[in-house]
Coordinates of C-alpha atoms in Angstrom, one line a residue:
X12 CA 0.0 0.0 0.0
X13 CA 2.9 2.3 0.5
X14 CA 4.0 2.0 -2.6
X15 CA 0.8 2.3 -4.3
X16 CA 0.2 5.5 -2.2
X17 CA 3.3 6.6 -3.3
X18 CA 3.4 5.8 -7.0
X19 CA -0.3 7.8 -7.3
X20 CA 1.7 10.8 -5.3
X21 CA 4.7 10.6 -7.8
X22 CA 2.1 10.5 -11.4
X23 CA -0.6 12.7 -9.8
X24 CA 0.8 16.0 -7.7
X25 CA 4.5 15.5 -7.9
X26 CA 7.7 13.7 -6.3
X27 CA 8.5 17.4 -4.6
X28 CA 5.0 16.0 -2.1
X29 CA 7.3 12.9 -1.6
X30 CA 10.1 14.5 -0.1
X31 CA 7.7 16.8 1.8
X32 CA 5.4 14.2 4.0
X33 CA 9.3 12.6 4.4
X34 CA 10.2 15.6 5.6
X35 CA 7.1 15.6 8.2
X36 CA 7.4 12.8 9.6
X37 CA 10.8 13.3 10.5
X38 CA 10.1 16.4 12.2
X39 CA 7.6 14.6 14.3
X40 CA 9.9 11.5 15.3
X41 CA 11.8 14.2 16.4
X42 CA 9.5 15.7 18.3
X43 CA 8.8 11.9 19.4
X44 CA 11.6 11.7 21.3
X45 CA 9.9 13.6 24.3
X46 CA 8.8 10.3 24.7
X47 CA 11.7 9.1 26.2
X48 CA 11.1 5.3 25.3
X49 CA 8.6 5.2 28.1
X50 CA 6.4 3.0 26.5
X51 CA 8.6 0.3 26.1
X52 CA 10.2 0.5 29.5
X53 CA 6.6 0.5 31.2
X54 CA 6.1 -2.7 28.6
X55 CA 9.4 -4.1 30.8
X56 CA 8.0 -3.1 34.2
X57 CA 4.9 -5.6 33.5
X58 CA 6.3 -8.4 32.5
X59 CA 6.5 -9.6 35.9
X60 CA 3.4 -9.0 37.9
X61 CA 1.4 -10.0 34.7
X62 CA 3.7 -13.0 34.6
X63 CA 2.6 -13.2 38.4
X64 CA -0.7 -12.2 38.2
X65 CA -0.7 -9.2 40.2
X66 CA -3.5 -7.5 39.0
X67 CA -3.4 -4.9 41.7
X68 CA 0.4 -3.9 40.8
X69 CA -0.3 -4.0 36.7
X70 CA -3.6 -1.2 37.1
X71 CA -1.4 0.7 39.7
X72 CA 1.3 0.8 36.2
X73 CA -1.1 1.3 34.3
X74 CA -2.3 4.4 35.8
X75 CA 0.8 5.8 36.1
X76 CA 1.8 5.2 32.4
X77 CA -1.6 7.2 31.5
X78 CA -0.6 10.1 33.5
X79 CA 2.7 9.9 32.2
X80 CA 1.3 9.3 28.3
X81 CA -1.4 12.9 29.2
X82 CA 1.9 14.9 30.2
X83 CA 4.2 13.3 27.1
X84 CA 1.3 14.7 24.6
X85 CA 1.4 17.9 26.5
X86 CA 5.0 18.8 26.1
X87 CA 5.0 17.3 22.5
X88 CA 2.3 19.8 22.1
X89 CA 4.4 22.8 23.4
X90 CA 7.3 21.8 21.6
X91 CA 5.5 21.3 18.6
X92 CA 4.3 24.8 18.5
X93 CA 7.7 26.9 18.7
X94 CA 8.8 25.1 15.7
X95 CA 6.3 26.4 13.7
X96 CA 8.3 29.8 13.2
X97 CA 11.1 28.1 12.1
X98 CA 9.6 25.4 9.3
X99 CA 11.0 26.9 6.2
X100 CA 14.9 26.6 7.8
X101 CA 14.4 23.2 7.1
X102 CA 13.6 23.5 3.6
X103 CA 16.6 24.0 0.6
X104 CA 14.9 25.8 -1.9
X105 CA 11.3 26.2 -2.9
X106 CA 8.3 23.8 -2.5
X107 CA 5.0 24.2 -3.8
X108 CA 3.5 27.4 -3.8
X109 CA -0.2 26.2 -3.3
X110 CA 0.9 24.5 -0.2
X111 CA 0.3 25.6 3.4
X112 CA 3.3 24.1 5.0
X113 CA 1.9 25.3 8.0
X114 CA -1.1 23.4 8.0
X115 CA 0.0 20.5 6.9
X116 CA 2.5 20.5 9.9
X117 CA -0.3 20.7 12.3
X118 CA -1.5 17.7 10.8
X119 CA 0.9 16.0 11.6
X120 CA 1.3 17.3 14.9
X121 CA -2.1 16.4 15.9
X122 CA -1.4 12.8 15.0
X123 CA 1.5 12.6 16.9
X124 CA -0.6 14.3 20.3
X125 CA -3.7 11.6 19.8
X126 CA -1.2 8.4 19.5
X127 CA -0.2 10.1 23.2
X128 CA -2.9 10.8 24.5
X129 CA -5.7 8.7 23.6
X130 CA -5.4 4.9 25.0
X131 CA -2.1 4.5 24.5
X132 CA -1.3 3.1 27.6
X133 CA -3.9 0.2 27.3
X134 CA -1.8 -0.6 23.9
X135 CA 1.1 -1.6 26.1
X136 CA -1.5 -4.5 27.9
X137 CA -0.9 -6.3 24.0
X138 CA 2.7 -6.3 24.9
X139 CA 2.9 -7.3 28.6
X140 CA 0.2 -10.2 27.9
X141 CA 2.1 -11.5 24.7
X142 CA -0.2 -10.6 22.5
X143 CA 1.4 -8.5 20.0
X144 CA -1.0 -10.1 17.7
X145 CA -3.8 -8.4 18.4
X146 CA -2.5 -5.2 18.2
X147 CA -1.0 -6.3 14.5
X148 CA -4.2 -7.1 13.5
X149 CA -6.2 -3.9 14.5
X150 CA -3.4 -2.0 13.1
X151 CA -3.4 -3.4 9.8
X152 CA -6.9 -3.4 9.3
X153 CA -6.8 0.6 10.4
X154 CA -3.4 1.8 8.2
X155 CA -5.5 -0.7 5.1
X156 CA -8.3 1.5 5.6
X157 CA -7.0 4.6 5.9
X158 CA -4.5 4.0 2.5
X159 CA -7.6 3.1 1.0
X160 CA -9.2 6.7 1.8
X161 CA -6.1 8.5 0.6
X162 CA -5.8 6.3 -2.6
X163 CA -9.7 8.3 -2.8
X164 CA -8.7 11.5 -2.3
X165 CA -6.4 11.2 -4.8
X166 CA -7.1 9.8 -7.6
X167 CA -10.8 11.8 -7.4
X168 CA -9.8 15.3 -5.9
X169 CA -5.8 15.3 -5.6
X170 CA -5.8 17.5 -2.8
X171 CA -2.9 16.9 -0.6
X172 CA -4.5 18.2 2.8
X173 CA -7.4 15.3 2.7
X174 CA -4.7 13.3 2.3
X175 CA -2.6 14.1 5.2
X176 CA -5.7 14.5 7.2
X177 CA -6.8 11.1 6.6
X178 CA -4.0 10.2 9.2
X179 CA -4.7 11.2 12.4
X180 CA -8.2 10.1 11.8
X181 CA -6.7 6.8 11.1
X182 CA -4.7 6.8 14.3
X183 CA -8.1 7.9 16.2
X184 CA -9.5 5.3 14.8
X185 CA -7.1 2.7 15.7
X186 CA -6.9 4.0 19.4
X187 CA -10.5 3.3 19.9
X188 CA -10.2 0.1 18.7
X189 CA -7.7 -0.8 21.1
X190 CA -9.3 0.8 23.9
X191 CA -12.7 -1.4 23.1
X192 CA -10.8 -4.7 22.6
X193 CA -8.7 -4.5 26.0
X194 CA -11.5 -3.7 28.0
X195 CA -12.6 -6.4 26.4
X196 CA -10.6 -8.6 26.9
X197 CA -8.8 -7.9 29.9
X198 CA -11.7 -6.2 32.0
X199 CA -9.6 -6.9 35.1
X200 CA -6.7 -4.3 33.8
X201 CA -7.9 -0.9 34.5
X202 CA -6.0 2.1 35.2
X203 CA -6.2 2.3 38.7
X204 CA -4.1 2.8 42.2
X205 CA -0.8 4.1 42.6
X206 CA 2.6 3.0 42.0
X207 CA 5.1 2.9 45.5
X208 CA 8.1 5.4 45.1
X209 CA 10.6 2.3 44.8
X210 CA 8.7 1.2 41.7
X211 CA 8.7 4.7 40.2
X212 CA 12.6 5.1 40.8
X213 CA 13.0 1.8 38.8
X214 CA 10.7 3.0 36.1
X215 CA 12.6 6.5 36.2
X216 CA 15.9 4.1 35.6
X217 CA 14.2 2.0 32.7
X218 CA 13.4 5.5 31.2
X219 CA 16.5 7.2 31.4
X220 CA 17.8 4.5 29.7
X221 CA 15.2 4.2 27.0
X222 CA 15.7 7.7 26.2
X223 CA 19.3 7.6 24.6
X224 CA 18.2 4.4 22.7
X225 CA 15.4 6.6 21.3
X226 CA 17.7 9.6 20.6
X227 CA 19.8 7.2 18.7
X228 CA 17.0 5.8 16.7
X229 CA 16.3 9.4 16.6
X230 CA 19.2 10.3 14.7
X231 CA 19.2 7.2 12.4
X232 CA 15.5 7.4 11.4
X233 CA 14.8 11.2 11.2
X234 CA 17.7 13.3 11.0
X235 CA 18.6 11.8 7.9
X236 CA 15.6 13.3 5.7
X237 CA 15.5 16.7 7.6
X238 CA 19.4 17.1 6.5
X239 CA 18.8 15.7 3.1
X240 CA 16.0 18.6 2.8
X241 CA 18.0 21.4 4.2
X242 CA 20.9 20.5 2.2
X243 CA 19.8 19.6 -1.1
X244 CA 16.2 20.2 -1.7
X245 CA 12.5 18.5 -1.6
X246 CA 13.3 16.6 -4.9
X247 CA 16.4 15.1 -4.0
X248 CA 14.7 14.2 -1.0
X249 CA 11.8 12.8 -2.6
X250 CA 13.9 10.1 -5.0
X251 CA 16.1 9.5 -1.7
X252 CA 12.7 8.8 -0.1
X253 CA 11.8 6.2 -3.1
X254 CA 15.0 4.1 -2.3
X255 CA 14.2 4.5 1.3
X256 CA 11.0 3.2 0.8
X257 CA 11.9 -0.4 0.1
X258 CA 13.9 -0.4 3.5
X259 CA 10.8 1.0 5.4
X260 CA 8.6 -1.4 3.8
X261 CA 11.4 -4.7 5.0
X262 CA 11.4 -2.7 8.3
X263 CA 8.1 -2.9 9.1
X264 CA 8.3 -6.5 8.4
X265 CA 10.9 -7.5 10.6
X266 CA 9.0 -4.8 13.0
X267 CA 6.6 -7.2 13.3
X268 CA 9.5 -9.9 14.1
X269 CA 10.9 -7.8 16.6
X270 CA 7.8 -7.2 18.6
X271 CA 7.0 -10.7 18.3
X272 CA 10.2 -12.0 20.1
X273 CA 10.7 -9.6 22.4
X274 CA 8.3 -10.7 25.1
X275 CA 9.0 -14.0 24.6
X276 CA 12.4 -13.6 25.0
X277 CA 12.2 -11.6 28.0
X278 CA 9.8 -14.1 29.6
X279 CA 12.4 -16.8 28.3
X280 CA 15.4 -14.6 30.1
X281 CA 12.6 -14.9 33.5
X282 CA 12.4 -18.5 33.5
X283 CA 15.2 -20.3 31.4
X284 CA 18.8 -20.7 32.2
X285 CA 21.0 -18.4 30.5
X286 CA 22.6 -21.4 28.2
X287 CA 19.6 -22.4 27.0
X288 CA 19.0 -18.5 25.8
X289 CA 22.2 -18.7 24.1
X290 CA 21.4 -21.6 22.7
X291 CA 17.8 -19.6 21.4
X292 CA 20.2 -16.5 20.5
X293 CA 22.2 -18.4 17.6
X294 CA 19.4 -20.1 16.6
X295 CA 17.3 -17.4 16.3
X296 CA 20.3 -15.2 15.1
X297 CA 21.3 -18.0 12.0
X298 CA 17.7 -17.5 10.6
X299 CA 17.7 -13.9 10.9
X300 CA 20.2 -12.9 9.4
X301 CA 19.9 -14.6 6.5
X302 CA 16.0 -13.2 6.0
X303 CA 18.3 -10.0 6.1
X304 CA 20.8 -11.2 3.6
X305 CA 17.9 -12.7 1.4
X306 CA 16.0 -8.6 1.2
X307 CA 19.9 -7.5 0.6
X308 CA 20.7 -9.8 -2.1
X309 CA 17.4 -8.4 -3.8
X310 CA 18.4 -4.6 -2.5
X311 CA 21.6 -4.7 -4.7
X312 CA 20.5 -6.6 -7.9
X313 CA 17.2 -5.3 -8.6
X314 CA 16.9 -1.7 -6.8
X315 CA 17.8 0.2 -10.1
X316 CA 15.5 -1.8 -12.1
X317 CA 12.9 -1.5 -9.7
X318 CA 13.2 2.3 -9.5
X319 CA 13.2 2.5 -13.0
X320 CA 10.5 0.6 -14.4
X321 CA 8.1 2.4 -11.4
X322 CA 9.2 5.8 -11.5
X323 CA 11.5 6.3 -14.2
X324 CA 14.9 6.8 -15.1
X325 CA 15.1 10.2 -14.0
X326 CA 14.0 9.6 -10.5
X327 CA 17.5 7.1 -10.2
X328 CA 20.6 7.7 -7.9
X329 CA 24.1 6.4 -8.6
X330 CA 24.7 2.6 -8.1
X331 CA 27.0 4.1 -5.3
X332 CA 24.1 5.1 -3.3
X333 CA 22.5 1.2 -3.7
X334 CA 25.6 -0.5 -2.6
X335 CA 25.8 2.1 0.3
X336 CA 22.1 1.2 0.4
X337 CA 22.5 -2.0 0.9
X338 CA 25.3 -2.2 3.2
X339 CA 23.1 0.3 5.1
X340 CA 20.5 -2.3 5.5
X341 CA 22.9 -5.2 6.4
X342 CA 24.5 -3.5 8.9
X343 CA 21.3 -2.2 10.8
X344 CA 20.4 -6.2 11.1
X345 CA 23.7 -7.6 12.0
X346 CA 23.6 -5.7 15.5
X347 CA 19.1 -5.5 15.6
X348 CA 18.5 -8.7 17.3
X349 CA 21.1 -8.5 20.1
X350 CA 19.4 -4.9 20.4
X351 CA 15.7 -7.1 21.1
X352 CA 17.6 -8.9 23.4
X353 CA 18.8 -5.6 25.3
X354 CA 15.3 -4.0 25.4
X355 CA 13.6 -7.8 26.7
X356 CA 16.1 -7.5 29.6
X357 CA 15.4 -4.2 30.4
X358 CA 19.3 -3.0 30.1
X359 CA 18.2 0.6 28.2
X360 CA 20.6 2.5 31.5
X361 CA 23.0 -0.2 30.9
X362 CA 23.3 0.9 26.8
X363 CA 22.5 4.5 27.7
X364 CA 26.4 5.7 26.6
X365 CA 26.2 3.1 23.6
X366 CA 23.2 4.9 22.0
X367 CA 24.7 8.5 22.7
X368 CA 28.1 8.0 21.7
X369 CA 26.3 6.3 18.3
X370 CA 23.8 9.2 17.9
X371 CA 26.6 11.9 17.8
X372 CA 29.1 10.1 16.1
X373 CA 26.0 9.9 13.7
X374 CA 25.0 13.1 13.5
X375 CA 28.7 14.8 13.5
X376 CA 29.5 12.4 10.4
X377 CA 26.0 13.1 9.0
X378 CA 27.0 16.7 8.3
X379 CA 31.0 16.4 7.7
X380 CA 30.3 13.8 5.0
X381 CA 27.2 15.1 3.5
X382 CA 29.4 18.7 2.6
X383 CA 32.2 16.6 2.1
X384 CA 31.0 13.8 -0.6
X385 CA 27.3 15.0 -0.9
X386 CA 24.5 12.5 -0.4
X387 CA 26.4 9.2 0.0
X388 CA 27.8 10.8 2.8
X389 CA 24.1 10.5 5.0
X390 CA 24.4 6.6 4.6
X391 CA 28.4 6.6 5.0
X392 CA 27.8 8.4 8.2
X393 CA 25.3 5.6 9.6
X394 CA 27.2 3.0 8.4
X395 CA 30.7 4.0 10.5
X396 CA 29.0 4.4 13.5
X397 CA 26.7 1.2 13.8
X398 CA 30.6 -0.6 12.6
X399 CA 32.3 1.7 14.7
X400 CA 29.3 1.9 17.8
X401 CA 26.7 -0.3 17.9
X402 CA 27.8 -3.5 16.9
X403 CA 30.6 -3.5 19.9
X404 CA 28.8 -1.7 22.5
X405 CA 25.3 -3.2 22.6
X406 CA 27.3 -7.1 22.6
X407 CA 29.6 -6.0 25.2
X408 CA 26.8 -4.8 27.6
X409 CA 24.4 -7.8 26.8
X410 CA 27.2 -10.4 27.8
X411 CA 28.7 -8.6 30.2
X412 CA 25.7 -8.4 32.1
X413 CA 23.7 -11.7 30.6
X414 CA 25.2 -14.3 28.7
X415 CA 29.1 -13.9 30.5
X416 CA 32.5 -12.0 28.7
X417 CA 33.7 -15.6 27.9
X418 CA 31.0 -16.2 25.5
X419 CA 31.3 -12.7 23.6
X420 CA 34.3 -14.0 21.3
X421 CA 32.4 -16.7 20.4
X422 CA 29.5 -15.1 19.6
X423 CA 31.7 -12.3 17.4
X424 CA 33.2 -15.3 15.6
X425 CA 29.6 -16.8 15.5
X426 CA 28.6 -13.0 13.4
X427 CA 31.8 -13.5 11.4
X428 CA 31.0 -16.8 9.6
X429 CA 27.5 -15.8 9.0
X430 CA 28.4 -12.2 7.2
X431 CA 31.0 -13.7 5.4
X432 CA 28.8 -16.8 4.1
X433 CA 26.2 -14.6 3.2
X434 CA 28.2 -11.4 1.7
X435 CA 29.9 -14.3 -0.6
X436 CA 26.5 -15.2 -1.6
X437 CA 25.0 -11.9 -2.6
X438 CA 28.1 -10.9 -4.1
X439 CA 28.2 -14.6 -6.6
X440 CA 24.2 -13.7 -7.0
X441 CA 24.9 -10.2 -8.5
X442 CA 27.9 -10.7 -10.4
X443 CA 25.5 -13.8 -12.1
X444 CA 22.7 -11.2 -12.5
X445 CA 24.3 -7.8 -12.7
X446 CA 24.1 -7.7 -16.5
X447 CA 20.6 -8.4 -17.0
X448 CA 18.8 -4.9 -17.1
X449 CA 14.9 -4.9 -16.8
X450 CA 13.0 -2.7 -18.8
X451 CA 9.4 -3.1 -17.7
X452 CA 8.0 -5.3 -15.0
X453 CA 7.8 -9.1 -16.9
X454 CA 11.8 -9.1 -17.2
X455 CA 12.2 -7.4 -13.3
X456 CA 9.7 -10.1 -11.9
X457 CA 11.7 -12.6 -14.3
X458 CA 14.5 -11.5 -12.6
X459 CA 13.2 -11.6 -8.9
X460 CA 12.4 -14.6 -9.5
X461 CA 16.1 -16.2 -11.2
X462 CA 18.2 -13.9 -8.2
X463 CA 15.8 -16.2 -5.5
X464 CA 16.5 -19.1 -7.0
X465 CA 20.2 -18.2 -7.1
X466 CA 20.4 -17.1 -3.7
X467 CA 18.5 -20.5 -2.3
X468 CA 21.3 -22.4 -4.4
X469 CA 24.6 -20.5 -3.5
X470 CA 22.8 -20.0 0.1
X471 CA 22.6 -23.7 0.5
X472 CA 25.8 -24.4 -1.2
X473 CA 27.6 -22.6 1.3
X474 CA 26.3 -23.7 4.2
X475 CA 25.6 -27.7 2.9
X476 CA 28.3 -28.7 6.1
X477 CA 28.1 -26.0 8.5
X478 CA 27.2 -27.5 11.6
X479 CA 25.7 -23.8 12.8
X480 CA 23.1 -23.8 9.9
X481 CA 22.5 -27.4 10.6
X482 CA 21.0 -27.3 14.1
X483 CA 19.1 -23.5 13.7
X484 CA 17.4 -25.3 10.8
X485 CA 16.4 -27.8 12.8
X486 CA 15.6 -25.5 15.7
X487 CA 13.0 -23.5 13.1
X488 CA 11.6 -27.5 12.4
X489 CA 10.4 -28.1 15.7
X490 CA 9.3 -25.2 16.1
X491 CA 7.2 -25.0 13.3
X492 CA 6.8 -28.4 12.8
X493 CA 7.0 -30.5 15.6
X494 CA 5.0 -28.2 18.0
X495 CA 1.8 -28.6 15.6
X496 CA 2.5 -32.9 15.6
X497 CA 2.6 -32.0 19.4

């Protein structure tokens, strides 16, 4: 649906509309950060009296984390309103003159205050109970509808401001929803009692640590688009926004992953020995990142032709920027999962100096580069400090705190063999495929489908002995398999 949504934006009003709702919602994540990652610490904090079933101690949360959620959208709101003075700093050059940037702001802003302020704390019941599910569901059937709508709007009246409005209405939508199936559900949860100063120092801890981890996701997520803007325009913007796209659409997929396991895992890191997690990590890390060598592999030999074919040939950036794309992408994933392990066992003050260090390393590189070399330099930047950062920090705190120092050479050498099996794949797969060139969507789905079939082969090829890929494969089995038979 993005894509459609954003294929009707590029042939109906303009790719310069692109790069502006990019723009947008970049601001707002920014302003996002006054959340300080409350919600996911609050998640953390009842995991263990649901777990218990100390339904006294999770409405006593509960309460507190709607307080806390009223105050959030209040300061969001402030904040949100000195920028306004300041709006066109962040654009290079001109935009469309029939726009109301102004307005369109506000739309946004309001979406951003209702998420706060209107049953978002019962959402965090999906999370606590394991039931990520349901919120997946309501979710999808809410973003469906409301792509649906702006589809509408335009194709029939192409008027941008129906369009933007359409979200927030989605996201009031979708917060009803929620509020009506937990009370449903879990009638026994309401928001109710107080929290003992002990539990809010602990909470103030999980918080503090949150925070930086959202300031670094901050920085990777956001920052990127406002500096692209600034620096070199809406429309540059906009075609780095249609690359961009593809990673957003793979990110909300593994999203979904990610939310998926991390309650299980911290309710595995409650009640299993810390072997048998290690044991669950490799597993769990074997399969992963080859889903996230699988969407590179694709990333590097079919991103031109894809942009191409959809939005033409002038709307293309230099094969430079789709092998810095793509190294992007891999990069993020080798250190994401260790990251799901670090949030499930509540170590956010634990990581807090990991996530700052990476977010101005970030951010000074972001700007020194992006003068420097011009636009690769915004993915270069990235790329250093997750190598540089990320990757090291966040492994050293989890085992120095969970799994044990001893095991954190394995586990590096563990990473090793994995990149280098897989980067030897992709890179057989596009030197195989590389001089194909699709012209129109028959020969790019022809193409898809021979660079799968490549990477299944060369994949399997490379790992036909590996003892590693032997045992995670039969992990997934018996998960999958032998727990139905069960």
């Amino acid at each position: 649906m993005p894509f459609v949504i954003r294929t009707i934006i590029l042939y109906t009003i303009g790719i310069e509309y692109v790069g502006l709702g990019g723009l947008f919602g970049s601001l707002i994540n920014v302003l996002n950060i006054t959340e300080l990652g409350f919600g996911g610490a609050i998640s953390y904090i009842l995991y263990k009296p649901v777990a218990e079933n100390d339904n006294q101690k999770v409405c006593a949360i509960l309460n507190f984390a709607r307080k806390c959620f009223w105050i959030i959208g209040l300061v969001v709101t402030i904040i949100g309103i000195v920028i306004l003075p300041f709006l066109s700093f962040f654009v290079h050059g001109n935009y469309p003159d029939n726009l109301n940037i102004v307005l369109l702001y506000m739309f946004y802003l309001a979406n951003s205050i209702i998420s706060y302020v209107m049953f978002s704390y019962k959402r965090i019941l999906f999370a606590a109970v394991q039931r990520y599910d349901i919120e997946t569901k309501i979710s999808s059937i809410t973003i469906i509808l409301q792509y649906l709508l702006q589809v509408l709007v335009l194709v029939i009246f192409k008027n941008y401001y129906v369009y933007v409005l359409m979200i927030p209405i989605a996201t009031i939508l979708n917060n009803l929803i929620c509020g009506i199936v937990t009370n449903q559900k879990y009638p026994h949860f309401k928001a109710c009692g107080h929290v003992t100063k002990q539990e809010i120092e602990i909470i103030k801890q999980k918080v503090g640590g949150a925070f930086f981890s959202k300031l670094g996701a901050t920085v990777f997520l956001s920052v990127d688009n406002i500096i692209i803007s600034s620096f070199f325009g809406l429309t540059i913007l906009g075609k780095y926004s249609n690359y961009y796209m593809i990673i957003t659409m793979l990110l909300s997929v593994f999203a979904i992953i990610h939310n998926t396991l991390r309650p299980i895992i911290g309710n595995c890191i409650v009640t299993d020995t810390k072997e048998k997690n290690y044991t669950l990590l490799k597993h769990l890390y074997f399969i992963y990142m080859w889903m996230a060598a699988a969407c590179a592999c694709f990333m590097l030999c079919l991103y031109q032709d894809f942009i191409s074919v959809w939005s033409g040939e002038q709307n293309l950036l230099t094969f430079n920027m789709v092998i810095l794309f793509t190294i992007y992408w891999y990069t993020e994933r080798v250190i994401s999962l260790p990251i799901v392990y670090v949030e499930a066992a509540g170590y956010w003050w634990e990581v807090r100096y990991v996530t700052l260090i990476e977010a101005i390393v970030n951010l000074t590189l972001n700007i020194t580069l992006s003068k420097m070399i011009g636009l690769s330099g915004i993915l270069l930047s990235t790329i250093i400090s997750v190598i540089s950062v990320a990757i090291i920090g966040y492994l050293r705190v989890l085992f120095k705190k969970y799994f044990g120092k001893c095991k954190l050479k394995d586990f590096l050498k563990y990473i090793f063999d994995i990149c280098i099996r897989t980067i030897c794949t992709i890179a057989i797969v596009w030197l195989v495929i590389y001089r194909v060139n699709a012209f129109n969507w028959e020969i790019l789905i022809l193409k898809g489908c021979v660079t799968a079939i490549l990477f299944i082969i060369i994949g399997l090829f490379l790992n036909i002995k590996n003892e590693n890929a032997i045992e995670s494969v039969k992990f997934m089995y018996q998960i999958f398999v032998g727990g139905k038979q069960k």
